[in-house]
PDB file of C-alpha atoms in Angstrom:
ATOM      1  CA  MET A   1       0.000   0.000   0.000  1.00  0.00           C
ATOM      2  CA  PRO A   2       1.485   3.405  -0.979  1.00  0.00           C
ATOM      3  CA  THR A   3       2.410   5.802   1.780  1.00  0.00           C
ATOM      4  CA  ASP A   4       0.694   9.171   1.829  1.00  0.00           C
ATOM      5  CA  LEU A   5       3.537  11.658   1.657  1.00  0.00           C
ATOM      6  CA  ASN A   6       1.271  14.530   2.644  1.00  0.00           C
ATOM      7  CA  THR A   7       0.704  13.373   6.205  1.00  0.00           C
ATOM      8  CA  PRO A   8       2.238  15.396   9.015  1.00  0.00           C
ATOM      9  CA  GLU A   9       4.269  12.324  10.022  1.00  0.00           C
ATOM     10  CA  ALA A  10       5.744  11.938   6.529  1.00  0.00           C
ATOM     11  CA  VAL A  11       6.564  15.637   6.341  1.00  0.00           C
ATOM     12  CA  GLU A  12       8.267  15.506   9.738  1.00  0.00           C
ATOM     13  CA  HIS A  13      10.220  12.391   8.734  1.00  0.00           C
ATOM     14  CA  PHE A  14      11.413  14.138   5.559  1.00  0.00           C
ATOM     15  CA  ARG A  15      12.334  17.277   7.495  1.00  0.00           C
ATOM     16  CA  LYS A  16      14.465  15.282   9.930  1.00  0.00           C
ATOM     17  CA  ALA A  17      16.116  13.290   7.134  1.00  0.00           C
ATOM     18  CA  ALA A  18      16.908  16.482   5.209  1.00  0.00           C
ATOM     19  CA  GLN A  19      18.326  18.095   8.337  1.00  0.00           C
ATOM     20  CA  ALA A  20      20.558  15.060   9.005  1.00  0.00           C
ATOM     21  CA  PHE A  21      21.753  15.011   5.399  1.00  0.00           C
ATOM     22  CA  THR A  22      22.553  18.730   5.459  1.00  0.00           C
ATOM     23  CA  LYS A  23      24.425  18.382   8.735  1.00  0.00           C
ATOM     24  CA  SER A  24      26.598  15.552   7.405  1.00  0.00           C
ATOM     25  CA  ALA A  25      27.121  17.110   3.966  1.00  0.00           C
ATOM     26  CA  THR A  26      28.270  20.447   5.339  1.00  0.00           C
ATOM     27  CA  VAL A  27      30.564  19.263   8.114  1.00  0.00           C
ATOM     28  CA  SER A  28      33.578  20.181   5.985  1.00  0.00           C
ATOM     29  CA  ARG A  29      34.511  21.430   2.555  1.00  0.00           C
ATOM     30  CA  GLU A  30      35.656  17.911   1.647  1.00  0.00           C
ATOM     31  CA  ALA A  31      32.325  16.386   2.696  1.00  0.00           C
ATOM     32  CA  ALA A  32      30.396  18.956   0.670  1.00  0.00           C
ATOM     33  CA  LEU A  33      32.547  18.339  -2.393  1.00  0.00           C
ATOM     34  CA  ALA A  34      32.107  14.574  -2.025  1.00  0.00           C
ATOM     35  CA  VAL A  35      28.321  15.010  -2.135  1.00  0.00           C
ATOM     36  CA  LEU A  36      28.516  17.242  -5.207  1.00  0.00           C
ATOM     37  CA  VAL A  37      30.808  14.752  -6.974  1.00  0.00           C
ATOM     38  CA  LYS A  38      28.531  11.836  -6.075  1.00  0.00           C
ATOM     39  CA  GLU A  39      25.535  13.679  -7.516  1.00  0.00           C
ATOM     40  CA  GLY A  40      27.417  14.592 -10.695  1.00  0.00           C
ATOM     41  CA  ILE A  41      27.336  18.321 -10.072  1.00  0.00           C
ATOM     42  CA  ALA A  42      31.061  18.853  -9.600  1.00  0.00           C
ATOM     43  CA  THR A  43      34.281  17.133 -10.563  1.00  0.00           C
ATOM     44  CA  LYS A  44      36.816  15.892  -8.026  1.00  0.00           C
ATOM     45  CA  SER A  45      38.803  19.078  -8.620  1.00  0.00           C
ATOM     46  CA  GLY A  46      35.777  21.173  -7.618  1.00  0.00           C
ATOM     47  CA  LYS A  47      34.745  22.458 -11.034  1.00  0.00           C
ATOM     48  CA  LEU A  48      31.190  22.171 -12.311  1.00  0.00           C
ATOM     49  CA  THR A  49      30.506  19.274 -14.658  1.00  0.00           C
ATOM     50  CA  LYS A  50      29.588  20.106 -18.261  1.00  0.00           C
ATOM     51  CA  ARG A  51      25.906  19.620 -17.499  1.00  0.00           C
ATOM     52  CA  TYR A  52      25.953  22.448 -14.936  1.00  0.00           C
ATOM     53  CA  ARG A  53      28.126  25.008 -16.719  1.00  0.00           C
TER      54      ARG A  53
END
């Protein structure tokens, strides 16, 4: 059965997950760059990939 993503519980769960992700992804410059590389937004050298130029 599909979960209703518009319930207050689902919204709160998403909010907490997003907060945890942001906290871990912004702990250092290296962590932030690792997230951007993983998502294909930046290269390992820190430049934007062709798709985002």
